[in-house]
């Protein structure tokens, strides 16, 4: 609906209001029936949204294998509704073979407090069973996309864990810098 509105420039809303959207400005008329303005109706369609970036990297190396750690990346969903959550999570992992290690990230509802069901994602993994091989590492970015219904202001935080299934890692991080950002976007999609 928003794309169609932007493409057409002018849209009739319930046959009562006319909205013109040009370069972020709105022209509104008031209904004879006292319902409100088209700008208010259009604004209501554009639910709260935002984006945040990981301010400080999360070093998982000091935490025990399999232990969840809180990152410094979180957003607060400002009002009740259904939200689309979209993250890009950059992970770095290195080790000396033989090694099998991976990083998993998930979303945690700080307000309730509870893990968002099914939000876990494998961010990166290294597997090499050849003893004596040279150390190596990987840098990858993985998405997390979820929807959540909240009854009021709710804070959602990114968490991560490093798991050493075999061997040990020499570096395990969630990073965000000019080589690749870890970001967290949200948009209220209903009502």
PDB file of C-alpha atoms in Angstrom:
ATOM      1  CA  UNK A   1       0.000   0.000   0.000  1.00  0.00           C
ATOM      2  CA  UNK A   2       2.799   2.418   0.909  1.00  0.00           C
ATOM      3  CA  UNK A   3       4.655   1.737  -2.344  1.00  0.00           C
ATOM      4  CA  UNK A   4       1.480   2.235  -4.347  1.00  0.00           C
ATOM      5  CA  UNK A   5       0.806   5.480  -2.484  1.00  0.00           C
ATOM      6  CA  UNK A   6       4.307   6.749  -3.177  1.00  0.00           C
ATOM      7  CA  UNK A   7       4.108   5.714  -6.832  1.00  0.00           C
ATOM      8  CA  UNK A   8       0.791   7.419  -7.458  1.00  0.00           C
ATOM      9  CA  UNK A   9       1.571  10.525  -5.421  1.00  0.00           C
ATOM     10  CA  UNK A  10      -2.062  11.087  -4.498  1.00  0.00           C
ATOM     11  CA  UNK A  11      -4.369   8.558  -2.887  1.00  0.00           C
ATOM     12  CA  UNK A  12      -7.971   8.712  -1.763  1.00  0.00           C
ATOM     13  CA  UNK A  13      -8.415   7.338   1.761  1.00  0.00           C
ATOM     14  CA  UNK A  14     -11.927   5.979   2.328  1.00  0.00           C
ATOM     15  CA  UNK A  15     -13.239   8.549  -0.135  1.00  0.00           C
ATOM     16  CA  UNK A  16     -12.927  11.257   2.532  1.00  0.00           C
ATOM     17  CA  UNK A  17      -9.286  12.398   2.514  1.00  0.00           C
ATOM     18  CA  UNK A  18      -6.795  13.281  -0.182  1.00  0.00           C
ATOM     19  CA  UNK A  19      -3.099  12.861   0.539  1.00  0.00           C
ATOM     20  CA  UNK A  20      -0.305  14.098  -1.652  1.00  0.00           C
ATOM     21  CA  UNK A  21       3.199  12.812  -0.913  1.00  0.00           C
ATOM     22  CA  UNK A  22       6.075  14.646  -2.565  1.00  0.00           C
ATOM     23  CA  UNK A  23       9.594  14.629  -1.150  1.00  0.00           C
ATOM     24  CA  UNK A  24       8.356  13.811   2.349  1.00  0.00           C
ATOM     25  CA  UNK A  25       5.735  16.570   2.590  1.00  0.00           C
ATOM     26  CA  UNK A  26       2.041  15.960   3.101  1.00  0.00           C
ATOM     27  CA  UNK A  27      -0.902  18.082   2.043  1.00  0.00           C
ATOM     28  CA  UNK A  28      -4.066  17.290   3.943  1.00  0.00           C
ATOM     29  CA  UNK A  29      -7.656  18.335   3.967  1.00  0.00           C
ATOM     30  CA  UNK A  30     -10.044  18.082   6.885  1.00  0.00           C
ATOM     31  CA  UNK A  31     -13.160  15.986   6.555  1.00  0.00           C
ATOM     32  CA  UNK A  32     -16.571  17.604   6.709  1.00  0.00           C
ATOM     33  CA  UNK A  33     -17.429  14.816   9.139  1.00  0.00           C
ATOM     34  CA  UNK A  34     -14.713  15.764  11.653  1.00  0.00           C
ATOM     35  CA  UNK A  35     -12.893  12.437  11.331  1.00  0.00           C
ATOM     36  CA  UNK A  36      -9.381  13.948  11.074  1.00  0.00           C
ATOM     37  CA  UNK A  37      -6.826  14.732   8.449  1.00  0.00           C
ATOM     38  CA  UNK A  38      -5.402  12.617   5.691  1.00  0.00           C
ATOM     39  CA  UNK A  39      -1.911  13.227   7.030  1.00  0.00           C
ATOM     40  CA  UNK A  40      -2.958  11.620  10.329  1.00  0.00           C
ATOM     41  CA  UNK A  41      -4.465   8.660   8.478  1.00  0.00           C
ATOM     42  CA  UNK A  42      -1.335   8.289   6.359  1.00  0.00           C
ATOM     43  CA  UNK A  43       0.892   8.562   9.440  1.00  0.00           C
ATOM     44  CA  UNK A  44      -1.148   5.808  11.107  1.00  0.00           C
ATOM     45  CA  UNK A  45      -0.356   3.548   8.131  1.00  0.00           C
ATOM     46  CA  UNK A  46       3.354   4.197   8.653  1.00  0.00           C
ATOM     47  CA  UNK A  47       3.869   2.306  11.893  1.00  0.00           C
ATOM     48  CA  UNK A  48       6.854   2.965  14.129  1.00  0.00           C
ATOM     49  CA  UNK A  49      10.117   1.781  12.605  1.00  0.00           C
ATOM     50  CA  UNK A  50      13.831   2.167  13.120  1.00  0.00           C
ATOM     51  CA  UNK A  51      17.305   0.708  12.755  1.00  0.00           C
ATOM     52  CA  UNK A  52      20.156   0.254  15.223  1.00  0.00           C
ATOM     53  CA  UNK A  53      23.751  -0.875  14.769  1.00  0.00           C
ATOM     54  CA  UNK A  54      25.877  -2.911  17.155  1.00  0.00           C
ATOM     55  CA  UNK A  55      27.779  -0.188  19.055  1.00  0.00           C
ATOM     56  CA  UNK A  56      30.414  -2.483  20.613  1.00  0.00           C
ATOM     57  CA  UNK A  57      31.557  -5.868  19.336  1.00  0.00           C
ATOM     58  CA  UNK A  58      30.721  -8.954  21.392  1.00  0.00           C
ATOM     59  CA  UNK A  59      33.776 -11.106  22.208  1.00  0.00           C
ATOM     60  CA  UNK A  60      32.531 -14.655  22.842  1.00  0.00           C
ATOM     61  CA  UNK A  61      35.991 -16.115  23.446  1.00  0.00           C
ATOM     62  CA  UNK A  62      36.038 -15.538  27.243  1.00  0.00           C
ATOM     63  CA  UNK A  63      32.594 -17.131  27.784  1.00  0.00           C
ATOM     64  CA  UNK A  64      32.326 -20.903  28.246  1.00  0.00           C
ATOM     65  CA  UNK A  65      31.279 -22.916  25.196  1.00  0.00           C
ATOM     66  CA  UNK A  66      27.481 -22.984  24.876  1.00  0.00           C
ATOM     67  CA  UNK A  67      26.876 -20.012  27.187  1.00  0.00           C
ATOM     68  CA  UNK A  68      24.562 -17.292  25.871  1.00  0.00           C
ATOM     69  CA  UNK A  69      25.913 -13.732  26.088  1.00  0.00           C
ATOM     70  CA  UNK A  70      24.064 -10.434  25.743  1.00  0.00           C
ATOM     71  CA  UNK A  71      25.235  -8.101  22.989  1.00  0.00           C
ATOM     72  CA  UNK A  72      24.991  -4.321  23.235  1.00  0.00           C
ATOM     73  CA  UNK A  73      22.520  -4.321  20.315  1.00  0.00           C
ATOM     74  CA  UNK A  74      18.873  -3.891  21.235  1.00  0.00           C
ATOM     75  CA  UNK A  75      15.802  -2.004  20.071  1.00  0.00           C
ATOM     76  CA  UNK A  76      12.667  -0.898  21.889  1.00  0.00           C
ATOM     77  CA  UNK A  77       9.399  -1.468  20.051  1.00  0.00           C
ATOM     78  CA  UNK A  78       7.511   1.670  21.124  1.00  0.00           C
ATOM     79  CA  UNK A  79       3.839   0.650  20.953  1.00  0.00           C
ATOM     80  CA  UNK A  80       1.546  -2.353  20.849  1.00  0.00           C
ATOM     81  CA  UNK A  81       1.235  -4.208  17.545  1.00  0.00           C
ATOM     82  CA  UNK A  82       2.841  -6.783  15.294  1.00  0.00           C
ATOM     83  CA  UNK A  83       6.421  -5.999  14.279  1.00  0.00           C
ATOM     84  CA  UNK A  84       8.729  -7.322  11.588  1.00  0.00           C
ATOM     85  CA  UNK A  85      12.257  -7.736  12.958  1.00  0.00           C
ATOM     86  CA  UNK A  86      15.170  -7.987  10.506  1.00  0.00           C
ATOM     87  CA  UNK A  87      18.803  -8.330  11.515  1.00  0.00           C
ATOM     88  CA  UNK A  88      22.103  -8.823   9.744  1.00  0.00           C
ATOM     89  CA  UNK A  89      24.555 -10.465  12.152  1.00  0.00           C
ATOM     90  CA  UNK A  90      28.268 -10.550  11.310  1.00  0.00           C
ATOM     91  CA  UNK A  91      30.309 -13.277  12.971  1.00  0.00           C
ATOM     92  CA  UNK A  92      34.041 -14.012  13.053  1.00  0.00           C
ATOM     93  CA  UNK A  93      35.496 -17.378  14.048  1.00  0.00           C
ATOM     94  CA  UNK A  94      39.000 -18.831  13.895  1.00  0.00           C
ATOM     95  CA  UNK A  95      40.859 -21.824  15.277  1.00  0.00           C
ATOM     96  CA  UNK A  96      43.597 -24.385  14.699  1.00  0.00           C
ATOM     97  CA  UNK A  97      42.555 -27.856  13.491  1.00  0.00           C
ATOM     98  CA  UNK A  98      41.301 -30.235  14.472  1.00  0.00           C
ATOM     99  CA  UNK A  99      38.364 -27.954  15.262  1.00  0.00           C
ATOM    100  CA  UNK A 100      34.591 -27.863  14.883  1.00  0.00           C
ATOM    101  CA  UNK A 101      33.097 -24.663  16.284  1.00  0.00           C
ATOM    102  CA  UNK A 102      30.171 -22.395  15.495  1.00  0.00           C
ATOM    103  CA  UNK A 103      28.361 -19.233  16.571  1.00  0.00           C
ATOM    104  CA  UNK A 104      24.577 -19.103  17.021  1.00  0.00           C
ATOM    105  CA  UNK A 105      22.602 -15.884  17.580  1.00  0.00           C
ATOM    106  CA  UNK A 106      19.042 -15.391  18.815  1.00  0.00           C
ATOM    107  CA  UNK A 107      16.608 -12.692  19.918  1.00  0.00           C
ATOM    108  CA  UNK A 108      15.733 -12.192  23.576  1.00  0.00           C
ATOM    109  CA  UNK A 109      12.693 -10.282  24.842  1.00  0.00           C
ATOM    110  CA  UNK A 110      14.144  -8.289  27.751  1.00  0.00           C
ATOM    111  CA  UNK A 111      10.701  -7.058  28.824  1.00  0.00           C
ATOM    112  CA  UNK A 112       9.052 -10.452  29.430  1.00  0.00           C
ATOM    113  CA  UNK A 113      11.986 -11.923  29.816  1.00  0.00           C
ATOM    114  CA  UNK A 114      12.015 -14.805  27.294  1.00  0.00           C
ATOM    115  CA  UNK A 115      13.734 -16.034  24.157  1.00  0.00           C
ATOM    116  CA  UNK A 116      11.769 -15.328  20.959  1.00  0.00           C
ATOM    117  CA  UNK A 117      10.755 -18.812  19.783  1.00  0.00           C
ATOM    118  CA  UNK A 118      12.533 -20.051  16.649  1.00  0.00           C
ATOM    119  CA  UNK A 119      14.787 -16.974  16.405  1.00  0.00           C
ATOM    120  CA  UNK A 120      18.050 -18.942  16.642  1.00  0.00           C
ATOM    121  CA  UNK A 121      20.310 -18.731  13.561  1.00  0.00           C
ATOM    122  CA  UNK A 122      23.657 -20.303  12.756  1.00  0.00           C
ATOM    123  CA  UNK A 123      25.893 -17.305  12.068  1.00  0.00           C
ATOM    124  CA  UNK A 124      29.148 -19.048  11.119  1.00  0.00           C
ATOM    125  CA  UNK A 125      30.991 -22.360  11.521  1.00  0.00           C
ATOM    126  CA  UNK A 126      34.478 -23.792  11.015  1.00  0.00           C
ATOM    127  CA  UNK A 127      35.141 -27.530  10.647  1.00  0.00           C
ATOM    128  CA  UNK A 128      38.545 -29.035   9.937  1.00  0.00           C
ATOM    129  CA  UNK A 129      39.557 -32.466  11.224  1.00  0.00           C
ATOM    130  CA  UNK A 130      43.075 -32.458   9.770  1.00  0.00           C
ATOM    131  CA  UNK A 131      45.554 -32.348  12.668  1.00  0.00           C
ATOM    132  CA  UNK A 132      48.515 -30.062  12.116  1.00  0.00           C
ATOM    133  CA  UNK A 133      46.780 -27.880   9.529  1.00  0.00           C
ATOM    134  CA  UNK A 134      47.405 -24.141   9.627  1.00  0.00           C
ATOM    135  CA  UNK A 135      44.985 -21.964  11.607  1.00  0.00           C
ATOM    136  CA  UNK A 136      42.166 -20.442   9.638  1.00  0.00           C
ATOM    137  CA  UNK A 137      39.079 -18.358  10.180  1.00  0.00           C
ATOM    138  CA  UNK A 138      35.894 -17.096   8.620  1.00  0.00           C
ATOM    139  CA  UNK A 139      33.886 -13.887   8.553  1.00  0.00           C
ATOM    140  CA  UNK A 140      30.230 -14.244   7.566  1.00  0.00           C
ATOM    141  CA  UNK A 141      26.968 -12.354   7.865  1.00  0.00           C
ATOM    142  CA  UNK A 142      23.665 -14.129   8.449  1.00  0.00           C
ATOM    143  CA  UNK A 143      20.107 -12.763   8.597  1.00  0.00           C
ATOM    144  CA  UNK A 144      17.520 -13.144  11.336  1.00  0.00           C
ATOM    145  CA  UNK A 145      13.928 -12.335  10.329  1.00  0.00           C
ATOM    146  CA  UNK A 146      11.051 -12.767  12.762  1.00  0.00           C
ATOM    147  CA  UNK A 147       7.663 -11.325  13.641  1.00  0.00           C
ATOM    148  CA  UNK A 148       6.464 -10.558  17.133  1.00  0.00           C
ATOM    149  CA  UNK A 149       3.207  -9.321  18.656  1.00  0.00           C
ATOM    150  CA  UNK A 150       3.646  -7.040  21.668  1.00  0.00           C
ATOM    151  CA  UNK A 151       1.112  -5.425  24.012  1.00  0.00           C
ATOM    152  CA  UNK A 152       3.153  -2.298  24.710  1.00  0.00           C
ATOM    153  CA  UNK A 153       6.711  -0.982  24.724  1.00  0.00           C
ATOM    154  CA  UNK A 154       9.062  -3.984  24.463  1.00  0.00           C
ATOM    155  CA  UNK A 155      12.848  -4.241  24.336  1.00  0.00           C
ATOM    156  CA  UNK A 156      14.428  -6.945  22.155  1.00  0.00           C
ATOM    157  CA  UNK A 157      18.149  -7.771  22.448  1.00  0.00           C
ATOM    158  CA  UNK A 158      20.549  -9.778  20.293  1.00  0.00           C
ATOM    159  CA  UNK A 159      22.287 -12.653  22.104  1.00  0.00           C
ATOM    160  CA  UNK A 160      24.964 -15.052  20.864  1.00  0.00           C
ATOM    161  CA  UNK A 161      26.869 -18.159  21.892  1.00  0.00           C
ATOM    162  CA  UNK A 162      30.020 -19.922  20.703  1.00  0.00           C
ATOM    163  CA  UNK A 163      30.008 -23.705  20.728  1.00  0.00           C
ATOM    164  CA  UNK A 164      33.215 -25.737  20.560  1.00  0.00           C
ATOM    165  CA  UNK A 165      31.991 -29.145  19.390  1.00  0.00           C
ATOM    166  CA  UNK A 166      35.627 -30.273  18.940  1.00  0.00           C
ATOM    167  CA  UNK A 167      38.891 -28.497  19.615  1.00  0.00           C
ATOM    168  CA  UNK A 168      38.947 -24.827  20.529  1.00  0.00           C
ATOM    169  CA  UNK A 169      38.642 -21.434  18.896  1.00  0.00           C
ATOM    170  CA  UNK A 170      41.213 -18.642  19.035  1.00  0.00           C
ATOM    171  CA  UNK A 171      38.681 -15.894  18.158  1.00  0.00           C
ATOM    172  CA  UNK A 172      34.888 -15.774  18.295  1.00  0.00           C
ATOM    173  CA  UNK A 173      33.075 -12.456  17.876  1.00  0.00           C
ATOM    174  CA  UNK A 174      29.952 -10.657  16.740  1.00  0.00           C
ATOM    175  CA  UNK A 175      31.328  -7.582  14.949  1.00  0.00           C
ATOM    176  CA  UNK A 176      30.195  -4.338  13.347  1.00  0.00           C
ATOM    177  CA  UNK A 177      32.550  -1.989  11.538  1.00  0.00           C
ATOM    178  CA  UNK A 178      33.251  -0.524   8.098  1.00  0.00           C
ATOM    179  CA  UNK A 179      33.955  -4.045   6.789  1.00  0.00           C
ATOM    180  CA  UNK A 180      30.427  -5.184   7.638  1.00  0.00           C
ATOM    181  CA  UNK A 181      27.704  -4.043  10.028  1.00  0.00           C
ATOM    182  CA  UNK A 182      25.551  -5.931  12.460  1.00  0.00           C
ATOM    183  CA  UNK A 183      22.194  -4.176  12.253  1.00  0.00           C
ATOM    184  CA  UNK A 184      18.704  -4.507  13.753  1.00  0.00           C
ATOM    185  CA  UNK A 185      15.686  -3.100  11.891  1.00  0.00           C
ATOM    186  CA  UNK A 186      12.086  -3.094  13.089  1.00  0.00           C
ATOM    187  CA  UNK A 187       8.785  -1.976  11.595  1.00  0.00           C
ATOM    188  CA  UNK A 188       5.279  -2.168  13.001  1.00  0.00           C
ATOM    189  CA  UNK A 189       3.186  -3.894  10.364  1.00  0.00           C
ATOM    190  CA  UNK A 190      -0.152  -4.140  12.205  1.00  0.00           C
ATOM    191  CA  UNK A 191      -2.298  -2.410  13.271  1.00  0.00           C
TER     192      UNK A 191
END
